Amino acid sequence: MVEVLIAVGVIVALFVGFNIGGSTTGPAFGPAVGAGAISKLLAGALMSVFFFVGAWTIGRRVVTTLGRDLVTDPGVFTVETSIVVLFFIGGALFVGNYVGVPASTSMTAVGAIAGLGVARGALDWGVMGEIAVWWIVAPLVGFWVSVMIGRYVYPTINRLIAIDSSEGALVELDRSGAVPIPRAGPNTTRREFLGTVTLITIGCLMAFSSGTSNIANAVAPLFGAGVALNPLILLGSAAVAVGALTIARRTLDTLGNDITDLPLTAAIVVAVVASGIVIGLSAIGIPASFVIIATMAIVGLGWGRATRTVTISEGIRGESKPTVSVGALAAEDPGEEAPDIGEEAPEEIPAAADLFDPATTGRVIVMQNVVPILSTVGAYVTFWLLFGFVW
Amino acid sequence: MVSRVLVPMDNSEMAERALRHALETYSGAEITVMHVVGEPSGMMGKAAKLALADDLKTVADELASDVLSRAESIAEEYDAEVDTSIEVGHPGRAIVNQAEDFDMVVIGTHGGSLSDRLLVGDVARRVFRRSPAPVTVIR
């Protein structure tokens, strides 16, 4: 009987991992696949490898936090309670995908475990409080770092990693040697090659950061119930790999994902800022809320850019000059020099207040919290009923 | 006398019905079709895309072109012409801000997906509650 239950638990954990692989590959490798730098198959493979590396090295710290430290009495994790917790995590992932409002898997998982802990009177409020504080601090850090980047260095980064695709394959495999070596394609410029390498590297960084924080969401409850950690990490990563190589093909196709929609430079900045924060939090054992951190980074970058001040050097060099495309800009006569940024009429610069007013942005953040809150309350009520009337 | 009509449109069928209603009912009036881009999305990427563009206008034109050209072809069916305008930000807010220049706003009850309803809210309700001009809601 116990074997059957453990098998059910493992299957539910695999299902959660499978969905994580499916939903994370898009944001991580969407820009690289979209730019034609790598195939979807290679994206899935890189996702699998770097997720596993992240999970094996740093991810185990988060697993320990969720599976051990968050509850004062490790006994609350039985195979049965773990299955229920995993159902809530998987269900929340499903609801989030179905409704189309992104939700943080880590917040959902912490919520479900906290629901269990409160129902049993075994939640460690100190650990919970520490996690909650980081959930507020980390997005604010992401926001301010991105504001600074958007305001002061975005054009510089943009120039460094400008990627204009030329004809022909970006990267070719040189098969003349014993080991195939990737080489720049026939028309690939050096800068374009570097840009492409940057895109792929950043995808790998995001996959790694996902591994550090997301492996816990799939396997922490079973770890709490006493299953050994290393086999769990291997199994969870394998499930992620299956998701990355199968359903992720579809999520890579749909352009509905907000990171992929951004200009490439912005996608790269957001990826680096958000992944950096997630890896840092994971290293100290805190499950990070990637969705909210990334959202605040996107808002910060856009807001910082929209409220930019013209720097002296920029004004002199005449950078950030809008490209004149005749016909598109009805206000300008053909051939007329586009105005330098300092000379633009105020209404030409996107009104930051219109695009990111606090009420609008706040509503989006609140919606992102709905699924984790539902999972917390749902888990609490479910365990209260189960412990009161069934077990 | 209604001489200037604002028809805010998204890519929904409801919005097309609103435009058809306006074309039929106010055939003598000057009709302006307005589309809002850079609206709130799952991770605010749509707004950020506009804010980060070197040239906001070009990107906004691109994003709006589908809806506005569809509106123009609907107007052609009625042998009419419509003015078009593009606004950025929250649809409800943008529509209410522009409404004072018009005698009438004709809007569909709802459009978009479930996630739009959650992230953006009920645009038609906001417009008929706050618009300075009279509002006709079409369903």
Short mmCIF file of C-alpha atoms in Angstrom, two decimals:
data_model
loop_
_atom_site.label_atom_id
_atom_site.label_comp_id
_atom_site.label_asym_id
_atom_site.label_seq_id
_atom_site.Cartn_x
_atom_site.Cartn_y
_atom_site.Cartn_z
CA MET A 1 0.00 0.00 0.00
CA VAL A 2 2.77 2.44 0.95
CA GLU A 3 4.57 1.58 -2.29
CA VAL A 4 1.46 2.41 -4.28
CA LEU A 5 1.11 5.74 -2.49
CA ILE A 6 4.75 6.61 -3.07
CA ALA A 7 4.30 5.73 -6.73
CA VAL A 8 1.29 8.05 -6.93
CA GLY A 9 3.30 10.80 -5.23
CA VAL A 10 6.17 10.38 -7.66
CA ILE A 11 3.78 10.49 -10.61
CA VAL A 12 2.22 13.74 -9.39
CA ALA A 13 5.70 15.19 -8.79
CA LEU A 14 6.70 14.17 -12.33
CA PHE A 15 3.58 15.89 -13.64
CA VAL A 16 4.56 19.09 -11.86
CA GLY A 17 8.11 18.85 -13.26
CA PHE A 18 6.75 18.15 -16.73
CA ASN A 19 4.68 21.37 -16.60
CA ILE A 20 7.60 23.40 -15.26
CA GLY A 21 9.69 22.24 -18.23
CA GLY A 22 6.89 23.14 -20.60
CA SER A 23 6.28 26.60 -19.23
CA THR A 24 9.86 27.71 -18.50
CA THR A 25 11.47 26.86 -21.84
CA GLY A 26 9.46 29.59 -23.60
CA PRO A 27 10.66 32.58 -21.57
CA ALA A 28 14.22 31.20 -21.41
CA PHE A 29 14.82 30.29 -25.03
CA GLY A 30 11.98 32.09 -26.82
CA PRO A 31 14.24 34.99 -27.86
CA ALA A 32 16.98 32.65 -29.17
CA VAL A 33 14.50 30.45 -31.05
CA GLY A 34 12.65 33.51 -32.35
CA ALA A 35 15.87 34.99 -33.71
CA GLY A 36 16.58 31.73 -35.50
CA ALA A 37 19.73 31.12 -33.49
CA ILE A 38 18.84 27.62 -32.33
CA SER A 39 16.20 24.99 -33.06
CA LYS A 40 13.43 24.08 -30.65
CA LEU A 41 15.03 20.70 -30.12
CA LEU A 42 18.34 22.28 -29.10
CA ALA A 43 16.42 24.74 -26.88
CA GLY A 44 14.74 21.83 -25.10
CA ALA A 45 18.05 20.02 -24.71
CA LEU A 46 19.86 23.07 -23.30
CA MET A 47 16.92 23.71 -20.98
CA SER A 48 17.13 20.16 -19.64
CA VAL A 49 20.88 20.25 -19.06
CA PHE A 50 21.07 23.64 -17.38
CA PHE A 51 17.96 23.06 -15.30
CA PHE A 52 19.56 19.90 -13.96
CA VAL A 53 22.85 21.66 -13.19
CA GLY A 54 20.97 24.40 -11.31
CA ALA A 55 18.84 21.88 -9.44
CA TRP A 56 21.79 19.66 -8.47
CA THR A 57 24.09 22.45 -7.26
CA ILE A 58 21.96 25.20 -5.68
CA GLY A 59 18.42 23.87 -6.00
CA ARG A 60 18.83 21.41 -3.14
CA ARG A 61 19.05 24.29 -0.66
CA VAL A 62 15.55 25.43 -1.61
CA VAL A 63 14.31 21.83 -1.43
CA THR A 64 15.61 21.68 2.15
CA THR A 65 13.87 24.95 3.04
CA LEU A 66 10.52 23.80 1.67
CA GLY A 67 10.71 20.19 2.77
CA ARG A 68 12.31 20.65 6.23
CA ASP A 69 12.68 24.21 7.55
CA LEU A 70 9.28 25.63 6.68
CA VAL A 71 7.52 23.30 9.13
CA THR A 72 8.48 22.86 12.77
CA ASP A 73 7.51 19.20 12.75
CA PRO A 74 8.80 17.21 9.75
CA GLY A 75 6.18 14.60 10.64
CA VAL A 76 3.44 16.64 8.95
CA PHE A 77 4.83 15.50 5.60
CA THR A 78 3.49 12.04 4.98
CA VAL A 79 3.17 10.52 1.56
CA GLU A 80 -0.55 11.35 1.66
CA THR A 81 -0.13 15.02 2.59
CA SER A 82 2.66 15.34 0.01
CA ILE A 83 0.34 14.10 -2.70
CA VAL A 84 -2.30 16.67 -1.72
CA VAL A 85 0.30 19.48 -1.64
CA LEU A 86 1.60 18.44 -5.06
CA PHE A 87 -1.94 18.37 -6.42
CA PHE A 88 -2.36 21.97 -5.34
CA ILE A 89 0.94 22.98 -7.00
CA GLY A 90 0.07 21.14 -10.21
CA GLY A 91 -3.50 22.43 -10.18
CA ALA A 92 -2.31 26.00 -9.69
CA LEU A 93 0.11 25.65 -12.61
CA PHE A 94 -2.74 24.37 -14.73
CA VAL A 95 -5.14 27.14 -13.71
CA GLY A 96 -2.47 29.80 -14.29
CA ASN A 97 -1.79 28.49 -17.80
CA TYR A 98 -5.47 28.09 -18.59
CA VAL A 99 -6.48 31.56 -17.47
CA GLY A 100 -3.41 33.13 -19.04
CA VAL A 101 -2.29 35.09 -15.99
CA PRO A 102 1.24 34.05 -15.02
CA ALA A 103 1.69 32.90 -11.44
CA SER A 104 4.83 32.11 -9.50
CA THR A 105 5.17 28.36 -8.99
CA SER A 106 7.40 28.90 -5.96
CA MET A 107 4.87 31.13 -4.22
CA THR A 108 2.19 28.58 -4.97
CA ALA A 109 4.29 25.77 -3.52
CA VAL A 110 5.19 27.71 -0.37
CA GLY A 111 1.50 28.61 -0.03
CA ALA A 112 0.35 25.00 -0.27
CA ILE A 113 2.95 23.84 2.27
CA ALA A 114 2.09 26.76 4.56
CA GLY A 115 -1.57 25.75 4.30
CA LEU A 116 -0.58 22.27 5.47
CA GLY A 117 1.58 23.70 8.24
CA VAL A 118 -1.12 26.00 9.59
CA ALA A 119 -3.73 23.24 9.51
CA ARG A 120 -1.41 21.10 11.66
CA GLY A 121 -0.19 23.99 13.79
CA ALA A 122 3.33 23.25 12.59
CA LEU A 123 4.21 26.20 10.36
CA ASP A 124 7.52 27.87 11.23
CA TRP A 125 6.37 31.49 11.11
CA GLY A 126 9.95 32.75 11.36
CA VAL A 127 10.99 30.99 8.14
CA MET A 128 7.69 31.93 6.50
CA GLY A 129 8.21 35.58 7.44
CA GLU A 130 11.74 35.58 6.09
CA ILE A 131 10.52 34.18 2.77
CA ALA A 132 7.66 36.70 2.63
CA VAL A 133 10.03 39.61 3.25
CA TRP A 134 12.20 38.48 0.34
CA TRP A 135 9.09 38.28 -1.85
CA ILE A 136 8.63 42.00 -1.26
CA VAL A 137 12.30 43.04 -1.32
CA ALA A 138 13.42 41.05 -4.37
CA PRO A 139 10.90 42.56 -6.84
CA LEU A 140 11.76 46.05 -5.56
CA VAL A 141 15.45 45.36 -6.12
CA GLY A 142 14.66 44.09 -9.63
CA PHE A 143 12.59 47.19 -10.27
CA TRP A 144 15.24 49.70 -9.21
CA VAL A 145 18.13 47.94 -10.94
CA SER A 146 16.07 47.93 -14.14
CA VAL A 147 15.04 51.57 -13.75
CA MET A 148 18.70 52.54 -13.52
CA ILE A 149 19.57 50.42 -16.55
CA GLY A 150 16.63 51.80 -18.52
CA ARG A 151 17.47 55.36 -17.70
CA TYR A 152 21.20 55.46 -18.09
CA VAL A 153 22.76 52.53 -19.93
CA TYR A 154 20.07 50.98 -22.13
CA PRO A 155 21.20 52.64 -25.40
CA THR A 156 24.78 51.53 -24.72
CA ILE A 157 23.74 47.92 -24.16
CA ASN A 158 21.48 48.14 -27.18
CA ARG A 159 24.42 49.18 -29.35
CA LEU A 160 26.70 46.47 -27.98
CA ILE A 161 24.35 43.61 -28.69
CA ALA A 162 22.57 44.85 -31.77
CA ILE A 163 21.54 41.80 -33.71
CA ASP A 164 20.77 42.30 -37.37
CA SER A 165 20.21 38.94 -38.97
CA SER A 166 22.04 38.33 -42.23
CA GLU A 167 21.20 35.81 -44.91
CA GLY A 168 22.09 32.21 -44.30
CA ALA A 169 22.49 30.19 -41.15
CA LEU A 170 23.82 32.09 -38.17
CA VAL A 171 25.88 29.20 -36.94
CA GLU A 172 27.17 26.25 -38.87
CA LEU A 173 28.71 23.08 -37.59
CA ASP A 174 32.22 22.53 -38.83
CA ARG A 175 32.32 18.75 -39.24
CA SER A 176 35.78 18.55 -40.77
CA GLY A 177 37.37 17.67 -37.44
CA ALA A 178 36.65 14.73 -35.21
CA VAL A 179 34.27 16.82 -33.09
CA PRO A 180 31.77 19.15 -34.79
CA ILE A 181 32.66 22.76 -33.94
CA PRO A 182 30.14 25.56 -34.26
CA ARG A 183 31.38 28.27 -36.61
CA ALA A 184 29.84 31.50 -37.75
CA GLY A 185 27.70 31.09 -40.88
CA PRO A 186 28.76 32.42 -44.31
CA ASN A 187 27.29 35.90 -43.93
CA THR A 188 27.47 36.18 -40.19
CA THR A 189 29.29 39.21 -38.93
CA ARG A 190 31.40 39.03 -35.83
CA ARG A 191 29.02 41.21 -33.86
CA GLU A 192 26.03 39.22 -34.97
CA PHE A 193 27.78 36.03 -33.91
CA LEU A 194 28.52 37.53 -30.49
CA GLY A 195 24.91 38.66 -30.19
CA THR A 196 23.68 35.17 -30.97
CA VAL A 197 26.05 33.62 -28.46
CA THR A 198 24.75 36.12 -25.90
CA LEU A 199 21.15 35.09 -26.59
CA ILE A 200 21.90 31.40 -26.15
CA THR A 201 24.01 32.03 -23.04
CA ILE A 202 21.19 34.01 -21.47
CA GLY A 203 18.73 31.21 -22.20
CA CYS A 204 21.08 28.82 -20.43
CA LEU A 205 21.37 31.24 -17.49
CA MET A 206 17.59 31.37 -17.17
CA ALA A 207 17.34 27.59 -17.39
CA PHE A 208 19.97 27.32 -14.64
CA SER A 209 18.13 29.83 -12.44
CA SER A 210 14.87 27.96 -13.00
CA GLY A 211 16.61 24.77 -11.85
CA THR A 212 17.86 26.42 -8.68
CA SER A 213 14.41 27.61 -7.64
CA ASN A 214 11.88 25.31 -9.32
CA ILE A 215 13.15 21.82 -8.54
CA ALA A 216 11.84 22.31 -4.99
CA ASN A 217 8.30 22.86 -6.27
CA ALA A 218 8.23 19.40 -7.80
CA VAL A 219 10.08 17.34 -5.20
CA ALA A 220 10.18 19.15 -1.83
CA PRO A 221 6.99 17.56 -0.41
CA LEU A 222 8.27 14.05 -1.16
CA PHE A 223 11.66 14.96 0.31
CA GLY A 224 9.80 16.10 3.43
CA ALA A 225 8.04 12.75 3.51
CA GLY A 226 11.40 11.01 3.69
CA VAL A 227 12.33 10.13 0.10
CA ALA A 228 16.08 10.54 -0.58
CA LEU A 229 17.08 13.87 -2.16
CA ASN A 230 19.44 12.91 -5.00
CA PRO A 231 17.12 10.44 -6.74
CA LEU A 232 14.34 13.01 -6.42
CA ILE A 233 16.42 15.72 -8.10
CA LEU A 234 17.31 13.31 -10.90
CA LEU A 235 13.68 12.28 -11.38
CA GLY A 236 12.37 15.85 -11.22
CA SER A 237 14.95 17.07 -13.72
CA ALA A 238 14.09 14.19 -16.03
CA ALA A 239 10.42 15.21 -15.91
CA VAL A 240 11.40 18.80 -16.68
CA ALA A 241 13.44 17.52 -19.63
CA VAL A 242 10.45 15.62 -21.00
CA GLY A 243 8.32 18.76 -20.70
CA ALA A 244 11.01 20.90 -22.32
CA LEU A 245 11.31 18.53 -25.26
CA THR A 246 7.58 17.98 -25.83
CA ILE A 247 4.97 20.55 -24.77
CA ALA A 248 7.52 23.38 -24.79
CA ARG A 249 7.51 23.20 -28.60
CA ARG A 250 4.02 24.60 -28.47
CA THR A 251 4.77 27.29 -25.89
CA LEU A 252 7.76 28.35 -28.02
CA ASP A 253 5.37 28.85 -30.94
CA THR A 254 2.81 30.97 -29.17
CA LEU A 255 4.10 34.49 -28.97
CA GLY A 256 1.91 35.28 -26.01
CA ASN A 257 4.81 35.37 -23.62
CA ASP A 258 5.72 38.80 -22.46
CA ILE A 259 9.50 38.35 -22.30
CA THR A 260 9.67 37.16 -25.90
CA ASP A 261 7.56 40.12 -27.03
CA LEU A 262 10.12 42.60 -25.74
CA PRO A 263 12.88 44.01 -27.92
CA LEU A 264 15.84 41.60 -27.76
CA THR A 265 18.02 43.90 -25.68
CA ALA A 266 15.23 44.35 -23.16
CA ALA A 267 14.59 40.60 -23.01
CA ILE A 268 18.28 40.07 -22.28
CA VAL A 269 18.39 42.74 -19.56
CA VAL A 270 15.26 41.39 -17.87
CA ALA A 271 16.57 37.83 -18.08
CA VAL A 272 19.91 38.73 -16.52
CA VAL A 273 18.43 40.87 -13.73
CA ALA A 274 15.65 38.42 -12.84
CA SER A 275 17.81 35.28 -13.12
CA GLY A 276 20.55 36.89 -11.07
CA ILE A 277 18.14 37.68 -8.25
CA VAL A 278 16.55 34.22 -8.40
CA ILE A 279 19.93 32.47 -8.26
CA GLY A 280 21.01 34.69 -5.36
CA LEU A 281 17.86 33.93 -3.38
CA SER A 282 18.12 30.21 -4.11
CA ALA A 283 21.71 30.24 -2.88
CA ILE A 284 20.47 31.36 0.53
CA GLY A 285 17.64 28.82 0.37
CA ILE A 286 14.80 31.24 -0.38
CA PRO A 287 12.22 30.15 -2.98
CA ALA A 288 12.02 33.10 -5.38
CA SER A 289 8.98 34.52 -7.13
CA PHE A 290 10.39 34.70 -10.67
CA VAL A 291 7.16 35.93 -12.28
CA ILE A 292 6.84 38.96 -10.01
CA ILE A 293 10.56 39.77 -10.07
CA ALA A 294 10.59 39.63 -13.88
CA THR A 295 7.41 41.71 -14.13
CA MET A 296 8.85 44.41 -11.90
CA ALA A 297 12.08 44.30 -13.92
CA ILE A 298 10.08 44.77 -17.13
CA VAL A 299 8.09 47.64 -15.62
CA GLY A 300 11.27 49.20 -14.24
CA LEU A 301 13.07 49.01 -17.56
CA GLY A 302 10.12 50.45 -19.47
CA TRP A 303 9.43 53.13 -16.90
CA GLY A 304 13.09 54.05 -16.56
CA ARG A 305 13.40 54.33 -20.32
CA ALA A 306 10.20 56.35 -20.66
CA THR A 307 11.27 58.81 -17.98
CA ARG A 308 14.80 59.08 -19.31
CA THR A 309 16.68 62.29 -19.13
CA VAL A 310 18.92 63.23 -22.01
CA THR A 311 22.54 62.84 -21.06
CA ILE A 312 24.99 65.36 -22.43
CA SER A 313 27.03 62.82 -24.34
CA GLU A 314 23.91 61.31 -25.83
CA GLY A 315 22.70 64.71 -26.93
CA ILE A 316 25.99 65.53 -28.64
CA ARG A 317 26.34 62.21 -30.40
CA GLY A 318 22.69 62.36 -31.41
CA GLU A 319 21.95 58.84 -30.31
CA SER A 320 18.50 57.41 -29.70
CA LYS A 321 17.48 59.18 -32.87
CA PRO A 322 14.16 57.87 -34.09
CA THR A 323 14.51 56.17 -37.43
CA VAL A 324 12.73 58.08 -40.15
CA SER A 325 10.44 55.82 -42.07
CA VAL A 326 8.56 57.80 -44.64
CA GLY A 327 4.85 57.22 -44.45
CA ALA A 328 4.85 55.84 -40.98
CA LEU A 329 5.58 59.20 -39.48
CA ALA A 330 2.82 61.34 -40.86
CA ALA A 331 3.97 64.32 -38.85
CA GLU A 332 7.28 64.55 -40.65
CA ASP A 333 7.86 65.56 -44.23
CA PRO A 334 9.83 63.06 -46.29
CA GLY A 335 13.52 63.74 -46.01
CA GLU A 336 13.15 65.88 -42.96
CA GLU A 337 15.76 65.07 -40.36
CA ALA A 338 14.27 63.25 -37.41
CA PRO A 339 14.47 65.31 -34.26
CA ASP A 340 17.16 64.54 -31.76
CA ILE A 341 15.87 63.17 -28.55
CA GLY A 342 16.20 66.40 -26.61
CA GLU A 343 14.22 68.24 -29.28
CA GLU A 344 11.34 65.83 -29.40
CA ALA A 345 8.00 67.32 -28.48
CA PRO A 346 7.10 66.10 -25.01
CA GLU A 347 4.14 64.08 -26.25
CA GLU A 348 6.39 62.07 -28.57
CA ILE A 349 8.14 60.44 -25.65
CA PRO A 350 5.92 57.67 -24.29
CA ALA A 351 4.06 59.00 -21.32
CA ALA A 352 5.30 56.76 -18.54
CA ALA A 353 2.31 57.73 -16.51
CA ASP A 354 0.00 56.38 -19.21
CA LEU A 355 1.83 53.10 -19.72
CA PHE A 356 2.73 52.26 -16.13
CA ASP A 357 0.39 54.11 -13.84
CA PRO A 358 0.45 52.53 -10.38
CA ALA A 359 -3.17 51.35 -10.39
CA THR A 360 -2.73 49.48 -13.67
CA THR A 361 0.57 47.87 -12.70
CA GLY A 362 -0.74 47.13 -9.23
CA ARG A 363 -3.72 45.30 -10.62
CA VAL A 364 -1.44 43.04 -12.69
CA ILE A 365 0.71 42.24 -9.64
CA VAL A 366 -2.40 41.52 -7.56
CA MET A 367 -3.67 39.14 -10.24
CA GLN A 368 -0.33 37.33 -10.23
CA ASN A 369 -0.85 36.73 -6.51
CA VAL A 370 -4.33 35.28 -6.87
CA VAL A 371 -3.24 31.74 -7.75
CA PRO A 372 -0.72 31.47 -4.85
CA ILE A 373 -3.35 32.81 -2.42
CA LEU A 374 -5.95 30.35 -3.72
CA SER A 375 -3.45 27.54 -3.31
CA THR A 376 -2.67 28.60 0.30
CA VAL A 377 -6.29 28.90 1.35
CA GLY A 378 -7.31 25.81 -0.61
CA ALA A 379 -4.57 23.70 0.97
CA TYR A 380 -5.44 24.96 4.46
CA VAL A 381 -9.15 24.20 4.10
CA THR A 382 -8.46 20.83 2.49
CA PHE A 383 -6.06 19.73 5.23
CA TRP A 384 -8.34 21.09 7.95
CA LEU A 385 -11.17 18.95 6.57
CA LEU A 386 -8.97 15.91 5.99
CA PHE A 387 -7.41 15.98 9.47
CA GLY A 388 -10.74 16.80 11.10
CA PHE A 389 -12.93 14.24 9.45
CA VAL A 390 -10.94 11.66 7.48
CA TRP A 391 -7.52 11.02 8.97
CA MET B 1 -27.31 66.60 -33.08
CA VAL B 2 -24.56 64.03 -32.87
CA SER B 3 -21.74 65.14 -35.13
CA ARG B 4 -18.66 63.50 -33.65
CA VAL B 5 -18.74 59.84 -32.60
CA LEU B 6 -15.92 57.90 -30.91
CA VAL B 7 -15.79 54.14 -31.44
CA PRO B 8 -13.08 52.51 -29.31
CA MET B 9 -12.17 49.15 -30.84
CA ASP B 10 -10.15 46.10 -29.90
CA ASN B 11 -9.93 43.01 -32.09
CA SER B 12 -13.20 41.53 -30.81
CA GLU B 13 -16.40 40.87 -32.66
CA MET B 14 -18.25 42.99 -30.12
CA ALA B 15 -16.16 46.00 -31.16
CA GLU B 16 -17.02 45.42 -34.82
CA ARG B 17 -20.69 45.37 -33.93
CA ALA B 18 -20.27 48.68 -32.15
CA LEU B 19 -18.69 50.17 -35.27
CA ARG B 20 -21.49 48.84 -37.48
CA HIS B 21 -24.05 50.30 -35.11
CA ALA B 22 -22.32 53.68 -35.22
CA LEU B 23 -22.10 53.62 -39.03
CA GLU B 24 -25.80 52.76 -39.34
CA THR B 25 -27.14 55.09 -36.67
CA TYR B 26 -24.91 58.12 -37.12
CA SER B 27 -24.36 58.01 -40.87
CA GLY B 28 -24.03 61.80 -41.07
CA ALA B 29 -21.54 62.07 -38.25
CA GLU B 30 -17.79 62.13 -38.26
CA ILE B 31 -16.76 58.76 -36.80
CA THR B 32 -13.38 58.25 -35.13
CA VAL B 33 -12.18 54.70 -34.52
CA MET B 34 -9.73 54.55 -31.65
CA HIS B 35 -7.45 51.69 -30.71
CA VAL B 36 -5.41 51.51 -27.53
CA VAL B 37 -2.00 49.81 -27.53
CA GLY B 38 0.45 49.06 -24.74
CA GLU B 39 -2.35 47.82 -22.50
CA PRO B 40 -1.61 45.85 -19.30
CA SER B 41 -0.59 42.25 -20.02
CA GLY B 42 0.55 39.25 -17.96
CA MET B 43 3.99 40.63 -17.18
CA MET B 44 3.47 44.19 -18.50
CA GLY B 45 5.51 43.33 -21.60
CA LYS B 46 3.16 45.09 -24.01
CA ALA B 47 3.52 48.41 -22.22
CA ALA B 48 7.28 47.96 -21.88
CA LYS B 49 7.63 47.17 -25.58
CA LEU B 50 6.22 50.61 -26.39
CA ALA B 51 8.16 52.40 -23.69
CA LEU B 52 11.41 50.89 -24.98
CA ALA B 53 10.83 51.60 -28.65
CA ASP B 54 13.18 54.08 -30.30
CA ASP B 55 10.19 55.39 -32.16
CA LEU B 56 6.98 54.94 -30.27
CA LYS B 57 4.81 56.02 -33.17
CA THR B 58 6.04 53.39 -35.62
CA VAL B 59 5.60 50.57 -33.11
CA ALA B 60 2.16 51.85 -32.09
CA ASP B 61 1.13 52.09 -35.75
CA GLU B 62 2.29 48.53 -36.34
CA LEU B 63 0.42 47.18 -33.33
CA ALA B 64 -2.77 49.03 -34.27
CA SER B 65 -2.71 48.40 -38.02
CA ASP B 66 -4.74 45.17 -37.98
CA VAL B 67 -7.63 46.57 -35.98
CA LEU B 68 -7.68 49.93 -37.77
CA SER B 69 -7.52 48.52 -41.30
CA ARG B 70 -10.30 46.11 -40.38
CA ALA B 71 -12.33 49.11 -39.19
CA GLU B 72 -11.65 50.95 -42.44
CA SER B 73 -12.80 48.00 -44.52
CA ILE B 74 -16.00 47.75 -42.47
CA ALA B 75 -16.59 51.44 -43.07
CA GLU B 76 -16.16 50.87 -46.80
CA GLU B 77 -19.08 48.44 -46.72
CA TYR B 78 -21.19 51.41 -45.63
CA ASP B 79 -19.60 53.76 -48.18
CA ALA B 80 -18.26 55.74 -45.27
CA GLU B 81 -14.88 56.85 -44.09
CA VAL B 82 -13.65 56.83 -40.55
CA ASP B 83 -10.88 58.75 -38.83
CA THR B 84 -8.48 56.64 -36.83
CA SER B 85 -6.57 57.38 -33.68
CA ILE B 86 -4.10 55.43 -31.58
CA GLU B 87 -3.71 55.88 -27.85
CA VAL B 88 -1.38 54.14 -25.39
CA GLY B 89 -1.86 52.76 -21.90
CA HIS B 90 -4.91 51.55 -20.06
CA PRO B 91 -7.84 51.30 -22.51
CA GLY B 92 -10.52 52.52 -20.09
CA ARG B 93 -8.47 55.51 -19.01
CA ALA B 94 -7.45 56.44 -22.56
CA ILE B 95 -11.03 56.28 -23.84
CA VAL B 96 -12.40 58.39 -21.00
CA ASN B 97 -9.65 60.96 -21.54
CA GLN B 98 -10.55 61.35 -25.21
CA ALA B 99 -14.32 61.19 -24.81
CA GLU B 100 -14.81 64.85 -23.98
CA ASP B 101 -14.03 65.81 -27.58
CA PHE B 102 -16.99 63.75 -28.82
CA ASP B 103 -20.77 63.88 -28.68
CA MET B 104 -21.19 60.15 -28.32
CA VAL B 105 -19.13 57.06 -27.50
CA VAL B 106 -20.21 53.73 -29.00
CA ILE B 107 -18.48 50.74 -27.41
CA GLY B 108 -18.90 46.95 -27.30
CA THR B 109 -19.78 45.37 -23.96
CA HIS B 110 -16.64 43.34 -23.73
CA GLY B 111 -13.80 41.98 -25.78
CA GLY B 112 -10.64 40.05 -25.32
CA SER B 113 -9.86 36.93 -23.38
CA LEU B 114 -10.37 35.94 -19.78
CA SER B 115 -6.86 37.11 -18.92
CA ASP B 116 -7.60 40.53 -20.44
CA ARG B 117 -10.74 40.79 -18.32
CA LEU B 118 -8.67 40.00 -15.23
CA LEU B 119 -5.67 42.19 -16.02
CA VAL B 120 -7.37 45.15 -17.68
CA GLY B 121 -10.78 45.02 -16.02
CA ASP B 122 -14.16 45.88 -17.47
CA VAL B 123 -13.41 48.64 -19.97
CA ALA B 124 -17.02 49.28 -21.05
CA ARG B 125 -18.15 49.68 -17.47
CA ARG B 126 -15.38 52.13 -16.70
CA VAL B 127 -16.26 54.13 -19.82
CA PHE B 128 -19.99 54.37 -19.17
CA ARG B 129 -19.39 55.30 -15.56
CA ARG B 130 -16.79 57.98 -16.17
CA SER B 131 -17.17 59.24 -19.73
CA PRO B 132 -18.07 62.94 -20.03
CA ALA B 133 -19.94 62.13 -23.26
CA PRO B 134 -23.06 59.95 -23.56
CA VAL B 135 -22.22 56.26 -24.08
CA THR B 136 -24.00 53.62 -26.12
CA VAL B 137 -23.03 50.08 -25.15
CA ILE B 138 -23.54 47.46 -27.85
CA ARG B 139 -23.84 43.73 -27.32
#
